[in-house]
PDB file of C-alpha atoms in Angstrom:
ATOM      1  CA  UNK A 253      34.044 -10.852  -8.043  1.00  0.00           C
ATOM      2  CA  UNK A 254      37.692 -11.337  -7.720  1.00  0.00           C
ATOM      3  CA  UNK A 255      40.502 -10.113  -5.549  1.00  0.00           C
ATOM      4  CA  UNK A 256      41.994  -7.569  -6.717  1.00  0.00           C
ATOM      5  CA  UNK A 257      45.227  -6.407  -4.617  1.00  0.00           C
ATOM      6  CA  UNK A 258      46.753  -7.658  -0.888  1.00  0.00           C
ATOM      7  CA  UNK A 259      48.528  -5.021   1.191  1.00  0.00           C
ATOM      8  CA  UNK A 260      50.207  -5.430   4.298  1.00  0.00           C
ATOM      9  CA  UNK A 261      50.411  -2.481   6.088  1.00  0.00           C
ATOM     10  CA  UNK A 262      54.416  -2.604   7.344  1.00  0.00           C
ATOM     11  CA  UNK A 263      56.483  -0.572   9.498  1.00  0.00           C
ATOM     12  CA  UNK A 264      59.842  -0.289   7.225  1.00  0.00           C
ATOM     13  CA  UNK A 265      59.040  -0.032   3.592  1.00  0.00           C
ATOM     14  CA  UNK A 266      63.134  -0.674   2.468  1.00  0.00           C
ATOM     15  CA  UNK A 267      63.102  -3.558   4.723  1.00  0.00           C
ATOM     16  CA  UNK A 268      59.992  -4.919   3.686  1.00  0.00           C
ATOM     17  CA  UNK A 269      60.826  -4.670   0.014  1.00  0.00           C
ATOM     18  CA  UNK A 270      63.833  -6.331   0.615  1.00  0.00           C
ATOM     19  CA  UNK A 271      62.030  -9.104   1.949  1.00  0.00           C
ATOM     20  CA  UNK A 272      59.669 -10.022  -0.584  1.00  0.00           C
ATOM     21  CA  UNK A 273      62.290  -8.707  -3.185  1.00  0.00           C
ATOM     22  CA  UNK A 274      65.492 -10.595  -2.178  1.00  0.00           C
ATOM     23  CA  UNK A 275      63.923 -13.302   0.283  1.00  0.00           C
ATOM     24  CA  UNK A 276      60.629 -14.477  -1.190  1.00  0.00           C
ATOM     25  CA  UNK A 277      61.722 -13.656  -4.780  1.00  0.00           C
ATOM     26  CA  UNK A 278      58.922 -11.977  -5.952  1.00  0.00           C
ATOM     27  CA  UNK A 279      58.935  -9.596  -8.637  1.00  0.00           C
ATOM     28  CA  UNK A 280      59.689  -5.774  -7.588  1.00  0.00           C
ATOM     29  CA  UNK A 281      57.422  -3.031  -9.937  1.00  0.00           C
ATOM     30  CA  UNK A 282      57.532  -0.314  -7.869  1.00  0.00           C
ATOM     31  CA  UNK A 283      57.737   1.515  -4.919  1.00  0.00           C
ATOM     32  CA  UNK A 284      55.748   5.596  -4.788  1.00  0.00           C
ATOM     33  CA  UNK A 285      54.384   7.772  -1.674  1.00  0.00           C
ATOM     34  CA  UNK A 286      55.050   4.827   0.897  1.00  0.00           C
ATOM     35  CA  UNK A 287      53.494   2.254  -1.370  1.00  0.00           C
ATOM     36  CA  UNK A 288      55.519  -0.344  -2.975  1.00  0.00           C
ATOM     37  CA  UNK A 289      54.133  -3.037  -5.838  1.00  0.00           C
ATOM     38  CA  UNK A 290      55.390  -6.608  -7.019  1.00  0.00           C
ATOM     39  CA  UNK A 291      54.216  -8.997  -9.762  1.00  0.00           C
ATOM     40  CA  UNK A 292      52.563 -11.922  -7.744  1.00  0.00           C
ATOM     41  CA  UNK A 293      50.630 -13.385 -10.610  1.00  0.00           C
ATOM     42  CA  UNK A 294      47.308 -12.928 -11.251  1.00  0.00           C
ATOM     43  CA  UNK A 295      47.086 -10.652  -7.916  1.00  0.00           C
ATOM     44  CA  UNK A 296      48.995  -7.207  -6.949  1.00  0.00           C
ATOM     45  CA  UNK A 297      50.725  -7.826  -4.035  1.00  0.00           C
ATOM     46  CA  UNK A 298      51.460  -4.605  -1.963  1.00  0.00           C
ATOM     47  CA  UNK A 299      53.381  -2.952   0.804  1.00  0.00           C
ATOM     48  CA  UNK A 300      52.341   0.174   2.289  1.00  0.00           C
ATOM     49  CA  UNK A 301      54.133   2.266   5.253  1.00  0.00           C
ATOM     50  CA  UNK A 302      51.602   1.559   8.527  1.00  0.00           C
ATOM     51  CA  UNK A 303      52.235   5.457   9.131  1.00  0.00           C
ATOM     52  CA  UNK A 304      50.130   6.474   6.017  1.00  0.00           C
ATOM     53  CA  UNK A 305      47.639   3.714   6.648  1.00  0.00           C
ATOM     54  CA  UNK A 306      46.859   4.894   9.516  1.00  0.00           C
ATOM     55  CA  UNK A 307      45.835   8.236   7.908  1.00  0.00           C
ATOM     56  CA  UNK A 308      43.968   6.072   5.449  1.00  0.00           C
ATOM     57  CA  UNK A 309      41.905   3.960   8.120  1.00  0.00           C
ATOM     58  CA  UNK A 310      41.585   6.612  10.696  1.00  0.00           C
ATOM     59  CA  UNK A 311      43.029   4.586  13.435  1.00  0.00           C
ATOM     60  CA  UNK A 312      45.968   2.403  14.354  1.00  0.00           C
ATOM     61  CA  UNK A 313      46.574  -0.726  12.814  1.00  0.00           C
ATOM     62  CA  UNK A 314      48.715  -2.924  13.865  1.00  0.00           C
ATOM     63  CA  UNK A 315      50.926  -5.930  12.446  1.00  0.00           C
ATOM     64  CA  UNK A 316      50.864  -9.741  13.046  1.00  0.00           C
ATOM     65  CA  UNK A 317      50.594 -13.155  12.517  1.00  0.00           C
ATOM     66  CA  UNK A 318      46.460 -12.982  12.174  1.00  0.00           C
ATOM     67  CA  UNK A 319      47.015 -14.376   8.697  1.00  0.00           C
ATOM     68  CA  UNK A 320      49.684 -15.384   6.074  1.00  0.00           C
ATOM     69  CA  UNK A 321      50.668 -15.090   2.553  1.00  0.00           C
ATOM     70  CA  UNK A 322      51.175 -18.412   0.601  1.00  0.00           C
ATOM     71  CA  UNK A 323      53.851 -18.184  -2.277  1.00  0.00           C
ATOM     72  CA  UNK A 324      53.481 -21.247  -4.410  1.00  0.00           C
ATOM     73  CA  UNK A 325      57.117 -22.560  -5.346  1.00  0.00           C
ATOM     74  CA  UNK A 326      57.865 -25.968  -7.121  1.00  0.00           C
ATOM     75  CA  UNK A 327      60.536 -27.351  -4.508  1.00  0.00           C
ATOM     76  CA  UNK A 328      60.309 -26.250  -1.322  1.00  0.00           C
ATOM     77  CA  UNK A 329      63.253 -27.673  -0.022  1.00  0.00           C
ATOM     78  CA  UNK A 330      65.172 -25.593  -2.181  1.00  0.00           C
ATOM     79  CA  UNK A 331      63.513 -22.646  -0.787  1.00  0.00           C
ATOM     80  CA  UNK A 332      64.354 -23.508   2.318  1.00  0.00           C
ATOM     81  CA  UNK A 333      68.067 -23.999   2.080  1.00  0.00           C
ATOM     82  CA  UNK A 334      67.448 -20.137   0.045  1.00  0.00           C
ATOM     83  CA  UNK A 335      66.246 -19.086   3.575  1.00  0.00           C
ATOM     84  CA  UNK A 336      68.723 -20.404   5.488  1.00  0.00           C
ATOM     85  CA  UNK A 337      71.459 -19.123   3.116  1.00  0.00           C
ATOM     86  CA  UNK A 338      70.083 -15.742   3.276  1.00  0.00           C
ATOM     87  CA  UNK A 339      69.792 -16.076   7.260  1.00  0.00           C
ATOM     88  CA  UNK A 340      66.081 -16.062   7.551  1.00  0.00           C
ATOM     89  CA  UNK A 341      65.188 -18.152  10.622  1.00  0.00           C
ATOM     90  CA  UNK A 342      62.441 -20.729   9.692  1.00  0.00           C
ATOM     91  CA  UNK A 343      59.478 -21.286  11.875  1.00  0.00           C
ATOM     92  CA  UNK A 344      58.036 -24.186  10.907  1.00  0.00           C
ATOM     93  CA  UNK A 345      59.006 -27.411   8.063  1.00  0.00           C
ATOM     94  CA  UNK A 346      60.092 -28.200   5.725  1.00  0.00           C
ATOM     95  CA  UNK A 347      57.108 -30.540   6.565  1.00  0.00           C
ATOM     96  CA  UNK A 348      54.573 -32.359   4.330  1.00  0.00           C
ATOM     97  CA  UNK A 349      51.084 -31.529   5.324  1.00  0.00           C
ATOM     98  CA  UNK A 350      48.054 -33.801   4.856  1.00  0.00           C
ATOM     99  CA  UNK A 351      46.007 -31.320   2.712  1.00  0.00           C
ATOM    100  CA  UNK A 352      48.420 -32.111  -0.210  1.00  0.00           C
ATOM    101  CA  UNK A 353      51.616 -29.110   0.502  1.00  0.00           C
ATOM    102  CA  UNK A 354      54.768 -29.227   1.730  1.00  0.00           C
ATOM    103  CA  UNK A 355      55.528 -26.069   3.831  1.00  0.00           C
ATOM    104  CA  UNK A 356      57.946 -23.965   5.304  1.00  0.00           C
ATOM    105  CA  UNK A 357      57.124 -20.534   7.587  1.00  0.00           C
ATOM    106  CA  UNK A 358      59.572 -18.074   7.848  1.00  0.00           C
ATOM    107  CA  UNK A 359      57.757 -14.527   9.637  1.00  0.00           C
ATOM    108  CA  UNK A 360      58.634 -11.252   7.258  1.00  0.00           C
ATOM    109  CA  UNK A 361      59.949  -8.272   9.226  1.00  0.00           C
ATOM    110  CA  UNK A 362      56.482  -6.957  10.534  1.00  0.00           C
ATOM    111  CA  UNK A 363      55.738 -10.945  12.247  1.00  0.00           C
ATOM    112  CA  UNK A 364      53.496 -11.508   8.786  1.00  0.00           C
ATOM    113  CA  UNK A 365      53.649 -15.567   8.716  1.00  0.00           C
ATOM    114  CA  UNK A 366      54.985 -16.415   4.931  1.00  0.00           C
ATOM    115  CA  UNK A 367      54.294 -19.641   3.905  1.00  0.00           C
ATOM    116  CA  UNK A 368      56.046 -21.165   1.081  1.00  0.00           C
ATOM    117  CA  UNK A 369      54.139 -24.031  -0.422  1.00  0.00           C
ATOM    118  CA  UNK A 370      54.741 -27.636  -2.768  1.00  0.00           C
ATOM    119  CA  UNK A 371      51.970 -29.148  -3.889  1.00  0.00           C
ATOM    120  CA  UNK A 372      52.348 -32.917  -3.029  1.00  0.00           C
ATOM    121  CA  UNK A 373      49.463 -35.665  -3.178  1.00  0.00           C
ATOM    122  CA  UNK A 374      46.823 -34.876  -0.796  1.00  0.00           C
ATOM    123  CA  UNK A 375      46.536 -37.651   2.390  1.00  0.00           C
ATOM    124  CA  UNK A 376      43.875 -36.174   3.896  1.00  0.00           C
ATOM    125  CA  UNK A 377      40.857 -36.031   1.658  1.00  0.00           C
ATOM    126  CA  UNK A 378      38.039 -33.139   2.029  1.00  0.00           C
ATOM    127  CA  UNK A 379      34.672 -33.969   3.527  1.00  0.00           C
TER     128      UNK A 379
END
């Protein structure tokens, strides 16, 4: 078994795209029928308009900070200052974290926590 895609359901597809285009830096495939695509790797990462998913789940859904997308970058700090450059108001870090990252949380336009992540030697090992 493997994962196959992750789509967040957003409220402003342009906006969104823009985000994870321009802010994250992730690469844009395509956008079709309220669905938009970008080369994460070895997933597909997704956007799709919360209007038509809610056609598609038969019932509301709603946005949030229930969970967070990790984007692995090699300096962090660097990210950052991209962040703050491009305006984006940081929630947490940059701040080295005992499981072996160094983080920074920005929230995307629907409140989605995005987490960019350094590896960095691990202080707390895992039981």
């Amino acid at each position: 078994m493997e994962i196959g895609y992750v789509i967040l359901y957003v409220g402003d597809l342009q906006a969104s795209v823009g985000f994870y285009r321009d802010v994250v830096g992730l690469a844009y495939k395509f956008t079709d029928a309220g669905y938009a695509e970008f080369d994460a790797g070895g997933v597909r990462f997704a956007l799709y308009e919360r209007r038509r998913a809610e056609w598609l789940t038969e019932g509301a859904v709603t946005p949030g900070a229930g969970g967070e997308v990790v984007v692995a970058v090699d300096d962090v700090d660097a990210y950052a200052e991209r962040l703050r450059a491009a305006g984006v108001p940081l929630l947490s870090g940059p701040a080295d974290r005992p499981w072996g990252h160094r983080t920074v949380h920005v929230a995307d336009p629907d409140g989605f926590v995005v987490e960019f992540a350094e590896e960095i030697p691990r202080v707390r090992q895992r039981r």
